CSV table of C-alpha atoms in Angstrom, one decimal:
chain,number,residue,atom,x,y,z
T,27,UNK,CA,-90.1,-117.7,7.9
T,28,UNK,CA,-86.5,-117.2,6.2
T,29,UNK,CA,-87.9,-119.2,3.1
T,30,UNK,CA,-91.0,-116.6,3.0
T,31,UNK,CA,-88.3,-113.1,3.5
T,32,UNK,CA,-86.4,-114.3,0.0
T,33,UNK,CA,-85.9,-111.3,-2.1
T,34,UNK,CA,-87.8,-109.3,0.6
T,35,UNK,CA,-85.3,-108.9,3.4
T,36,UNK,CA,-81.4,-108.4,2.5
T,37,UNK,CA,-79.8,-111.4,2.7
T,38,UNK,CA,-77.4,-110.7,5.7
T,39,UNK,CA,-80.1,-109.9,7.2
T,40,UNK,CA,-82.8,-113.0,6.1
T,41,UNK,CA,-80.0,-115.2,7.5
T,42,UNK,CA,-78.6,-114.1,10.4
T,43,UNK,CA,-79.0,-116.3,13.8
T,44,UNK,CA,-79.1,-113.4,16.4
T,45,UNK,CA,-82.2,-111.4,17.6
T,46,UNK,CA,-82.6,-107.5,18.1
T,47,UNK,CA,-83.8,-106.2,21.3
T,48,UNK,CA,-86.6,-105.1,20.7
T,49,UNK,CA,-87.8,-103.9,24.3
T,50,UNK,CA,-87.0,-99.8,23.4
T,51,UNK,CA,-89.0,-99.9,21.0
T,52,UNK,CA,-91.8,-102.2,21.9
T,53,UNK,CA,-92.1,-99.8,25.4
T,54,UNK,CA,-91.7,-96.6,23.1
T,55,UNK,CA,-94.8,-97.6,21.3
T,56,UNK,CA,-96.6,-98.9,24.7
T,57,UNK,CA,-96.2,-95.5,26.4
T,58,UNK,CA,-96.6,-93.2,23.2
T,59,UNK,CA,-99.6,-95.2,21.2
T,60,UNK,CA,-101.1,-97.4,23.4
T,61,UNK,CA,-101.0,-95.7,26.4
T,62,UNK,CA,-104.4,-94.8,26.8
T,63,UNK,CA,-105.5,-98.4,26.5
T,64,UNK,CA,-102.6,-99.3,29.5
T,65,UNK,CA,-104.4,-96.5,31.4
T,66,UNK,CA,-107.7,-97.5,30.8
T,67,UNK,CA,-107.2,-101.3,31.6
T,68,UNK,CA,-105.3,-100.3,34.7
T,69,UNK,CA,-108.0,-97.8,35.8
T,70,UNK,CA,-111.3,-100.2,35.3
T,71,UNK,CA,-110.1,-103.5,34.2
T,72,UNK,CA,-107.9,-105.3,36.7
T,73,UNK,CA,-110.9,-106.8,39.0
T,74,UNK,CA,-111.0,-109.6,36.4
T,75,UNK,CA,-107.5,-110.4,36.9
T,76,UNK,CA,-107.6,-110.0,40.1
T,77,UNK,CA,-108.0,-114.4,41.1
T,78,UNK,CA,-105.3,-114.7,39.0
T,79,UNK,CA,-102.3,-112.4,39.6
T,80,UNK,CA,-101.0,-109.9,42.6
T,81,UNK,CA,-102.5,-106.9,41.5
T,82,UNK,CA,-99.9,-104.9,44.4
T,83,UNK,CA,-97.2,-106.3,42.4
T,84,UNK,CA,-98.9,-105.3,39.5
T,85,UNK,CA,-99.3,-102.0,40.3
T,86,UNK,CA,-95.8,-101.8,41.4
T,87,UNK,CA,-94.1,-102.9,38.4
T,88,UNK,CA,-96.2,-100.4,36.2
T,89,UNK,CA,-94.9,-97.7,38.1
T,90,UNK,CA,-92.0,-99.2,37.3
T,91,UNK,CA,-92.5,-99.0,33.9
T,92,UNK,CA,-94.2,-95.4,34.2
T,93,UNK,CA,-91.5,-93.9,35.8
T,94,UNK,CA,-87.8,-95.5,34.4
T,95,UNK,CA,-85.8,-94.3,31.1
T,96,UNK,CA,-85.9,-96.7,28.3
T,97,UNK,CA,-82.7,-98.3,29.1
T,98,UNK,CA,-83.9,-99.1,32.8
T,99,UNK,CA,-86.7,-100.8,33.0
T,100,UNK,CA,-86.2,-103.9,33.4
T,101,UNK,CA,-87.9,-107.3,32.1
T,102,UNK,CA,-90.4,-108.5,34.9
T,103,UNK,CA,-88.8,-110.6,37.1
T,104,UNK,CA,-91.7,-110.9,39.8
T,105,UNK,CA,-94.8,-111.7,37.4
T,106,UNK,CA,-96.5,-110.9,34.2
T,107,UNK,CA,-95.5,-107.2,32.6
T,108,UNK,CA,-98.4,-104.8,32.9
T,109,UNK,CA,-99.1,-104.8,28.9
T,110,UNK,CA,-99.5,-108.7,29.7
T,111,UNK,CA,-101.7,-108.3,32.1
T,112,UNK,CA,-103.6,-105.5,30.2
T,113,UNK,CA,-104.4,-108.5,27.1
T,114,UNK,CA,-105.1,-111.0,29.7
T,115,UNK,CA,-107.7,-108.7,31.7
T,116,UNK,CA,-109.0,-107.4,27.9
T,117,UNK,CA,-109.0,-111.0,27.1
T,118,UNK,CA,-111.7,-112.0,30.2
T,119,UNK,CA,-114.0,-108.6,29.5
T,120,UNK,CA,-114.6,-109.5,25.8
T,121,UNK,CA,-114.9,-113.6,26.8
T,122,UNK,CA,-117.5,-112.7,29.4
T,123,UNK,CA,-119.6,-109.9,26.9
T,124,UNK,CA,-119.7,-113.2,24.4
T,125,UNK,CA,-121.6,-115.5,27.3
């Protein structure tokens, strides 16, 4: 990846060994650009993941995501974050449609 970005990124950026924390930007995009999709999944598609995850824990994590400020929202230590569950639920839904 570093070699592919040669002459595209500044050398200082291309060769750095640390990673940036993208969590605040990711959360912002999720809640401001993809919130409608996330809401739709949380309201209409959780039935498809009930056999895999604890939906009460997911609901609590989702409420935390909606109510916490950018810096307060912790990485999920109780299971999958809501966005991962949403993607899993959508994948299951679309997989069943293809059958």
